[in-house]
Short mmCIF file of C-alpha atoms in Angstrom, two decimals:
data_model
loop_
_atom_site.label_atom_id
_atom_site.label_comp_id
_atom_site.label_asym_id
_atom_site.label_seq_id
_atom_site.Cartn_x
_atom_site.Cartn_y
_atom_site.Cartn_z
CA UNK A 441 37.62 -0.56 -2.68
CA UNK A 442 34.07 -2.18 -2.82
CA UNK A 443 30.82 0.56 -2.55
CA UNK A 444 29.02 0.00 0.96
CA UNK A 445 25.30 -1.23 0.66
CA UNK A 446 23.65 -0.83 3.57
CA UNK A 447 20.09 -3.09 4.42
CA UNK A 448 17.71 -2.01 7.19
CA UNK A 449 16.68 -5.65 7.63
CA UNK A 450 18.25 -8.70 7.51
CA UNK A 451 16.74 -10.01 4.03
CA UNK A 452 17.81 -13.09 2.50
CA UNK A 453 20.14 -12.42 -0.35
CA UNK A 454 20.56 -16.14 -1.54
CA UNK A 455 19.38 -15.98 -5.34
CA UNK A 456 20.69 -12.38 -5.41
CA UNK A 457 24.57 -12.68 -5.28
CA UNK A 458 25.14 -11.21 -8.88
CA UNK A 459 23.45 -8.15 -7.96
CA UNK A 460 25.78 -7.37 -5.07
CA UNK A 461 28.70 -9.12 -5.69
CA UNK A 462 30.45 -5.65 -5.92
CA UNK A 463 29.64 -4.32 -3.05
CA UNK A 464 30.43 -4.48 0.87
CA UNK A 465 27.15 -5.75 2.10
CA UNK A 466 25.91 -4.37 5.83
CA UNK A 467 22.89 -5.50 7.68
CA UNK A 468 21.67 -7.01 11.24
CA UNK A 469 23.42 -9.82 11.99
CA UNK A 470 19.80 -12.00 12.85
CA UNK A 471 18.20 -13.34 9.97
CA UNK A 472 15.08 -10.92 9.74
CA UNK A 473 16.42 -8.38 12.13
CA UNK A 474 16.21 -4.92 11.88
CA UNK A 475 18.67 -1.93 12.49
CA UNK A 476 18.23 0.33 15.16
CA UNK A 477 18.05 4.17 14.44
CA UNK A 478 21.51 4.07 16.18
CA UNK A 479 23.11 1.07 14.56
CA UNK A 480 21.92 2.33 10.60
CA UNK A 481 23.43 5.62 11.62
CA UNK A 482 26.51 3.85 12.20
CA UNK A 483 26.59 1.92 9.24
CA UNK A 484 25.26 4.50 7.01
CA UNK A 485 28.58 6.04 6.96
CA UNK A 486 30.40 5.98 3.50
CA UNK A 487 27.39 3.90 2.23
CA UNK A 488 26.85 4.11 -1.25
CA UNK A 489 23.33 2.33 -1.39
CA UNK A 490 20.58 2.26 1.35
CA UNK A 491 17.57 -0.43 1.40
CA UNK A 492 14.84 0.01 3.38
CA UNK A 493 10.99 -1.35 4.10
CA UNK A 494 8.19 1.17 4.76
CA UNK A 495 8.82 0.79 8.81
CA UNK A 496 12.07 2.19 8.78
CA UNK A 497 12.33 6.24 8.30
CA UNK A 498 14.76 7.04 5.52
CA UNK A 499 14.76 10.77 6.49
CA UNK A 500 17.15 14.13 5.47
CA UNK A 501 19.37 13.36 8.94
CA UNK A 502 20.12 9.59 7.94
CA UNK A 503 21.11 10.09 4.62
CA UNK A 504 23.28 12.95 5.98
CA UNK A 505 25.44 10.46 7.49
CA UNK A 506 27.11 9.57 3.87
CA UNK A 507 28.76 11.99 1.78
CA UNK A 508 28.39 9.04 -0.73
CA UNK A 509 25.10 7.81 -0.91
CA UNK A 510 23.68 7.97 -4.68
CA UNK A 511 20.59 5.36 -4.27
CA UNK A 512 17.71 4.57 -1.75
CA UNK A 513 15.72 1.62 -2.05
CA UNK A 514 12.38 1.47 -0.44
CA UNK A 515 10.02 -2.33 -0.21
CA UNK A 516 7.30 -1.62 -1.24
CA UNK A 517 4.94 1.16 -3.54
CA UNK A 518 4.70 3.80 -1.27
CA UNK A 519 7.42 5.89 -0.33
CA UNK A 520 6.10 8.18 2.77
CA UNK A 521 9.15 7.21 4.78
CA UNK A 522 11.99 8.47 2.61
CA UNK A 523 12.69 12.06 2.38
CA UNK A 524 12.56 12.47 -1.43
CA UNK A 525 12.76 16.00 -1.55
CA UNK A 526 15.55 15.99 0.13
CA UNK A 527 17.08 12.58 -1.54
CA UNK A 528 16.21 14.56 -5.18
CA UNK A 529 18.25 17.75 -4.00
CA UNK A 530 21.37 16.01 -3.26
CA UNK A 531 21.40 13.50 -6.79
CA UNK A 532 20.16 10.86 -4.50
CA UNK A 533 17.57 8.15 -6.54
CA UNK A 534 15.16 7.10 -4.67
CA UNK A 535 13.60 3.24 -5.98
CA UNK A 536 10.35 1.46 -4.90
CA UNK A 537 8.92 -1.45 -5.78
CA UNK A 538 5.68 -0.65 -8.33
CA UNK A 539 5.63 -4.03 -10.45
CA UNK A 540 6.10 -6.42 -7.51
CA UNK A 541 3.47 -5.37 -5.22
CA UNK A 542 0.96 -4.75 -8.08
CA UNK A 543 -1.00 -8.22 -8.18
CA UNK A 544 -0.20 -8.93 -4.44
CA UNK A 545 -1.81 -6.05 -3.17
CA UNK A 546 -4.71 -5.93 -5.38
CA UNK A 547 -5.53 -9.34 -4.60
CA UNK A 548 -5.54 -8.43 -0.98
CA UNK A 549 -8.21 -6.06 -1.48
CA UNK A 550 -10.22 -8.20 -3.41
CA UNK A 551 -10.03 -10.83 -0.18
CA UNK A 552 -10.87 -7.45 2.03
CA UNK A 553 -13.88 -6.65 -0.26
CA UNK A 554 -14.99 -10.35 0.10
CA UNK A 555 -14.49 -10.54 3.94
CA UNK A 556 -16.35 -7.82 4.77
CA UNK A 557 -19.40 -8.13 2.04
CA UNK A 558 -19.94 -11.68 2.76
CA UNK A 559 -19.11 -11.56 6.21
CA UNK A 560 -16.51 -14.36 6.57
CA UNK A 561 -14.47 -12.88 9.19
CA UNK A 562 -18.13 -12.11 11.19
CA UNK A 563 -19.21 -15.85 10.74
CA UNK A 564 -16.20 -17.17 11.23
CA UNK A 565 -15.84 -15.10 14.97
CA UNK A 566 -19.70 -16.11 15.65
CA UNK A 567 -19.47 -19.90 14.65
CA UNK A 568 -16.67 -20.16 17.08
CA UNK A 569 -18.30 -18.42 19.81
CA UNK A 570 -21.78 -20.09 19.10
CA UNK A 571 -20.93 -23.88 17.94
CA UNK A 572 -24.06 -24.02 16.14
CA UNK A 573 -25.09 -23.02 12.36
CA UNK A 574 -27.99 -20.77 12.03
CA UNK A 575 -29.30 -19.78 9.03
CA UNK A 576 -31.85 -16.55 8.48
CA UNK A 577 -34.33 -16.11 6.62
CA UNK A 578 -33.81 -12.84 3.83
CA UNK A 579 -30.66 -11.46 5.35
CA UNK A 580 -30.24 -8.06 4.55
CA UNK A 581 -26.63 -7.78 6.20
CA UNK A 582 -24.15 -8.44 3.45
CA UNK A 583 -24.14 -7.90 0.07
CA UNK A 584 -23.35 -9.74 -3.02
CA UNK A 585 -20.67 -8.48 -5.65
CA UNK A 586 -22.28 -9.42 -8.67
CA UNK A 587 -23.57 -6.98 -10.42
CA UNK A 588 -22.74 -4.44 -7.88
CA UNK A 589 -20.50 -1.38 -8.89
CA UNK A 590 -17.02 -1.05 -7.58
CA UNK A 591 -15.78 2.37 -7.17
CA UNK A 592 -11.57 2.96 -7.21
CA UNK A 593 -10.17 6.63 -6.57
CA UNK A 594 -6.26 6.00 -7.65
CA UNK A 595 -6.14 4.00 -11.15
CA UNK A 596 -3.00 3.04 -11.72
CA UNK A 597 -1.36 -0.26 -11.70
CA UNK A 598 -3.05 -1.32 -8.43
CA UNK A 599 -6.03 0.39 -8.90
CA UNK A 600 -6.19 -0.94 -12.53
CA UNK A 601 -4.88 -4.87 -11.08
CA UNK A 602 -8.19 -4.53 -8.61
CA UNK A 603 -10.75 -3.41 -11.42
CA UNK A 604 -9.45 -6.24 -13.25
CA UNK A 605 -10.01 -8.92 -11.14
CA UNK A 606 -13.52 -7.14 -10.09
CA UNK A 607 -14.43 -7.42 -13.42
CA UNK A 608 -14.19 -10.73 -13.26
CA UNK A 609 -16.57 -11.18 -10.05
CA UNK A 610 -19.30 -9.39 -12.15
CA UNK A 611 -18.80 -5.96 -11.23
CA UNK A 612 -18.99 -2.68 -13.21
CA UNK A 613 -16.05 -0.20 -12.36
CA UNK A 614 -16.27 3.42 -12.39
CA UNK A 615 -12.95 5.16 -11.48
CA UNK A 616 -10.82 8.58 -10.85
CA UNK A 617 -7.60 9.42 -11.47
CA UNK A 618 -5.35 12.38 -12.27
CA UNK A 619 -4.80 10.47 -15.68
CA UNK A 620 -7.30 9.25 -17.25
CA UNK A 621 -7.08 5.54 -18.99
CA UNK A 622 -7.01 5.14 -22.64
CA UNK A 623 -10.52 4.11 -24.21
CA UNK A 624 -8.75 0.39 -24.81
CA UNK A 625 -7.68 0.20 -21.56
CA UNK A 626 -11.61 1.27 -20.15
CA UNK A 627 -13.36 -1.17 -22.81
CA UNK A 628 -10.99 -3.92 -21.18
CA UNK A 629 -12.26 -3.17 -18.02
CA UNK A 630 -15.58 -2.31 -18.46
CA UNK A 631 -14.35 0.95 -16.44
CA UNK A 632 -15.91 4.68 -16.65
CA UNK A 633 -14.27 7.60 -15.58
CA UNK A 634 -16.01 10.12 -13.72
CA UNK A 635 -15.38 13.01 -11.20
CA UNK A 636 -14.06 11.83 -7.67
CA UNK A 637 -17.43 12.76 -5.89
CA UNK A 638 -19.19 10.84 -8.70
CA UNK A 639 -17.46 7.72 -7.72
CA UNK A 640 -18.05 8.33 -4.47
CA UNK A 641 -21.79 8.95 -4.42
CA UNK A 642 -22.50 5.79 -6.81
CA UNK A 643 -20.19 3.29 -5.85
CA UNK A 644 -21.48 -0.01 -3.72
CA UNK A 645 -17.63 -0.43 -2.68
CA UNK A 646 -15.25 1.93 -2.29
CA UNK A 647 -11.78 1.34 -3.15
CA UNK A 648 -8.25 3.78 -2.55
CA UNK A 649 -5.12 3.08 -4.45
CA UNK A 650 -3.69 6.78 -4.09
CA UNK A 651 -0.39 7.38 -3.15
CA UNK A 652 0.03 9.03 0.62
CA UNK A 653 0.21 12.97 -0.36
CA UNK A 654 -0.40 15.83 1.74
CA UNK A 655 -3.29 16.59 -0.51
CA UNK A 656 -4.53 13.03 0.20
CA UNK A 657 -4.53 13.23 4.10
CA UNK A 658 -7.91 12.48 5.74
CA UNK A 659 -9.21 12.44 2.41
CA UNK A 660 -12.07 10.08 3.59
CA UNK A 661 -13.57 12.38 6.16
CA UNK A 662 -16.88 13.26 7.39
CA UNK A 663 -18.32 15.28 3.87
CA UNK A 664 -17.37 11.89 1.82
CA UNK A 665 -18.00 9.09 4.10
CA UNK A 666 -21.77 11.23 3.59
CA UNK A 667 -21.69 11.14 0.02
CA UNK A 668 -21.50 7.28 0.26
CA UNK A 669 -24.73 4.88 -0.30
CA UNK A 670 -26.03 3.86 3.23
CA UNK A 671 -25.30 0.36 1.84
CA UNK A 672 -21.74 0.72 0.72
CA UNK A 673 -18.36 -0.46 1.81
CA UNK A 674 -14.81 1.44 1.96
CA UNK A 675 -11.73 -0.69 1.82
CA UNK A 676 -8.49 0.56 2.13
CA UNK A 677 -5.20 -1.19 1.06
CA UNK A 678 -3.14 1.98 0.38
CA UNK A 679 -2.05 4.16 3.11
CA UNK A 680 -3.81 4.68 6.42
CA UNK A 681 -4.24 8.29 7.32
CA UNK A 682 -6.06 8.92 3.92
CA UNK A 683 -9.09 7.62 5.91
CA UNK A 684 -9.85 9.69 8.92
CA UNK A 685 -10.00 6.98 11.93
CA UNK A 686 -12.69 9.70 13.44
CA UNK A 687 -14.82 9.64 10.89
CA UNK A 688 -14.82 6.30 9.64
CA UNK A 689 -15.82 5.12 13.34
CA UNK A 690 -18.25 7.53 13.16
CA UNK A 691 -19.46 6.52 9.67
CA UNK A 692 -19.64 3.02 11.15
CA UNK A 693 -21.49 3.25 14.29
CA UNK A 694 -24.19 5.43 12.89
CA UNK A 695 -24.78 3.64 9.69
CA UNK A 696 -23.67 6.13 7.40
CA UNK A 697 -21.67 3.40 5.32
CA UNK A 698 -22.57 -0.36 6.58
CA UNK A 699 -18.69 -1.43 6.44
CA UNK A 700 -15.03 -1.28 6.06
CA UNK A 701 -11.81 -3.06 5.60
CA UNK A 702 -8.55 -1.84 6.25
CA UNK A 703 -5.02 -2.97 5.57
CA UNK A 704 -3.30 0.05 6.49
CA UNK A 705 -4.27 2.05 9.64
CA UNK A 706 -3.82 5.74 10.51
CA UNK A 707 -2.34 5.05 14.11
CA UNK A 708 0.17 2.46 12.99
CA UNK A 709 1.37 0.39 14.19
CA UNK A 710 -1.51 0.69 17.04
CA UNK A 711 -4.92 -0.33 16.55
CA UNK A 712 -7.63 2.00 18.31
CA UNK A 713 -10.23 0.12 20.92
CA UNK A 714 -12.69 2.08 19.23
CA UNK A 715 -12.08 0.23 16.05
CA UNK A 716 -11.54 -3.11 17.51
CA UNK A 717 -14.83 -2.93 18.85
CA UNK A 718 -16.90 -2.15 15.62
CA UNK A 719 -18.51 -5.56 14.29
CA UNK A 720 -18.76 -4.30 11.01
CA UNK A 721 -15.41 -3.80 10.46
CA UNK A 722 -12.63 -6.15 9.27
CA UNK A 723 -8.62 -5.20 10.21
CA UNK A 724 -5.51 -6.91 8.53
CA UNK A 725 -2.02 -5.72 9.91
CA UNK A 726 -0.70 -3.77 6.69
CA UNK A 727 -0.05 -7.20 5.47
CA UNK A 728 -0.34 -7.38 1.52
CA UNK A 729 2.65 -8.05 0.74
CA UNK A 730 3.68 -9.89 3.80
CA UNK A 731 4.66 -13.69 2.14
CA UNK A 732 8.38 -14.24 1.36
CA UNK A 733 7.62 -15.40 -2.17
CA UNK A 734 6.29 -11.78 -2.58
CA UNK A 735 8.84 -9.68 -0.56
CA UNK A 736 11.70 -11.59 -2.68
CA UNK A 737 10.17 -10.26 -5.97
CA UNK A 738 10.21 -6.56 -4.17
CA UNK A 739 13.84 -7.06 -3.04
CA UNK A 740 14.54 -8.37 -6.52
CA UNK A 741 13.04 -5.11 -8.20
CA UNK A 742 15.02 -3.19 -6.06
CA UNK A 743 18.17 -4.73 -6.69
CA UNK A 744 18.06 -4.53 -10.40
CA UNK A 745 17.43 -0.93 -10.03
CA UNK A 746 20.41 -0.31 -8.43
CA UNK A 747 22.04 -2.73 -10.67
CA UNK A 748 20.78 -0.45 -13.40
CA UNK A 749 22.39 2.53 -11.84
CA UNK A 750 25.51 1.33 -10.68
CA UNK A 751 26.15 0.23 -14.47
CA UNK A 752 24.79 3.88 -16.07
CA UNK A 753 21.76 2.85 -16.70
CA UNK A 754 18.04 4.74 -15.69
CA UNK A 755 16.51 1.94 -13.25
CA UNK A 756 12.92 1.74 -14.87
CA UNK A 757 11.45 2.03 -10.86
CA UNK A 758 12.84 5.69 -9.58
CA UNK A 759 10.45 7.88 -8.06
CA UNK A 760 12.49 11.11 -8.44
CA UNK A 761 11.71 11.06 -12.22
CA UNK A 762 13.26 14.58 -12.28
CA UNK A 763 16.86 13.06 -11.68
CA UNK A 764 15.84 10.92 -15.32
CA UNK A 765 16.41 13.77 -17.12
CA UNK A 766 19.95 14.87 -16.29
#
């Protein structure tokens, strides 16, 4: 009798037949569809496997439903909606996707960090509106990013991915992280470490690649947002309540910080009015990874972890690192 794999979404498997060609595949019936809570309760019994994408709780009362389930699979880096504490108590391996959303989402926040510097998104809107270029005289608006310093709290293989690229627009990088780099990999980057409220306090953009702890909630508040240049930017690509909506629109409207760019929003998936409103502000829906070529790579890391596991092998992406070690 085959194991049950059960998929949150409809995702195209075409390409990935080897990879589940020994199991019972369940999913939405729609191309693209997703399960309701209801309908993956119902076919998370007996499953063996469980894939999921960061909008779909994986929590302790869903995986409850199988006495059989030794592997969750979450799209994507983050893993805020899967109960790993729980998952790690019961043998459960939990998987994400760290490799395939690496250069996707760090190129995202390079776009963000150009948008909102440069202004594209704010010409763009006032071209439209105005049907007529005009140019000033010594602008003092936006900023340029060569030569400026880039700031990234979080340095691992996003963080590191972003510095990269920023390095190539001309920027110096100065960086913190629970683990520091090794001197090759700061030479290569022309990165410096220094304490968090360093970075902080000298940065001309700010950048967060930390994963979405409890320690890390409303991390951006009020006392940071002050420690920032009155001519810096925050851009955030990670996860949205490490920025404090309150005091980022504060931060905004009173010039404490002259702009931001988010990806990822505390209130999602709602957008405040308060933050619609702000013109120095540019939104994208949590969409950094949202192009099939790049989802396909995600769903492709995933799979060959759990390829990996269902053949006794350690899958190279598990998050529970403890289970490694059994």
């Amino acid at each position: 009798m085959k194991k049950k794999i059960v998929f949150s979404h409809n995702m195209p498997l075409d390409g990935f037949e080897e990879y589940v060609k020994d199991f019972e595949i369940v999913r939405p019936a729609e191309p693209l569809a997703k399960f309701s809570r209801e309908q993956a309760e119902q076919a998370m019994q007996d499953a063996s496997v469980f894939i999921c994408i960061a909008d779909f709780v994986c929590d302790r009362a869903l995986m409850e439903r199988s006495d059989k389930l030794e592997c969750v699979g979450n799209l994507g880096s983050g893993f805020n909606n899967v109960d790993v504490d729980y998952a790690t108590s019961r043998g459960i391996y939990v998987l994400n996707t760290p490799t395939a959303v690496m250069e996707p989402t760090s190129e995202m926040t390079i776009a963000l960090m150009l948008s909102v510097c440069r202004s594209t998104v704010r010409y763009d809107r006032d071209l439209r509106r105005e049907k007529v270029c005009t140019p000033t005289l010594l602008f003092v608006r936006d900023m340029m990013l060569y030569g400026k310093t880039l700031g990234v709290i979080g340095f691992g293989r996003i963080g590191k991915s972003v510095a990269r690229k920023a390095v190539g627009l001309g920027m110096k990088v100065i960086y913190n992280d629970l683990y520091r780099a090794s001197e090759q990999e700061e030479q290569a980057l022309n990165a410096t470490f220094m304490q968090a409220d360093e970075v902080i306090k000298n940065c001309d953009v700010l950048t967060l690649h930390m994963p979405y702890l409890p320690e890390y909630h409303h991390y951006m508040n009020d006392a940071r947002f002050a420690m920032m240049k009155k001519t810096a930017y925050l851009i955030n690509a990670s996860r949205g309540p490490i920025v404090e909506e309150k005091a980022l629109v504060k931060a905004l409207k009173e010039g404490i910080i002259r702009g931001a760019a988010l990806d990822v929003h505390e209130f999602e998936p709602n957008i405040s009015e308060e933050i619609i409103a702000l013109p120095n502000i540019v939104i994208t829906p949590h969409c950094c990874t949202n192009i099939a070529e790049i989802r396909l790579n995600m769903l492709c890391e995933l799979l060959e972890g759990v390829d990996a596991l269902a053949h006794g092998r350690m899958a190279n992406n598990v998050v529970n690192r403890s289970l490694c070690q059994k």
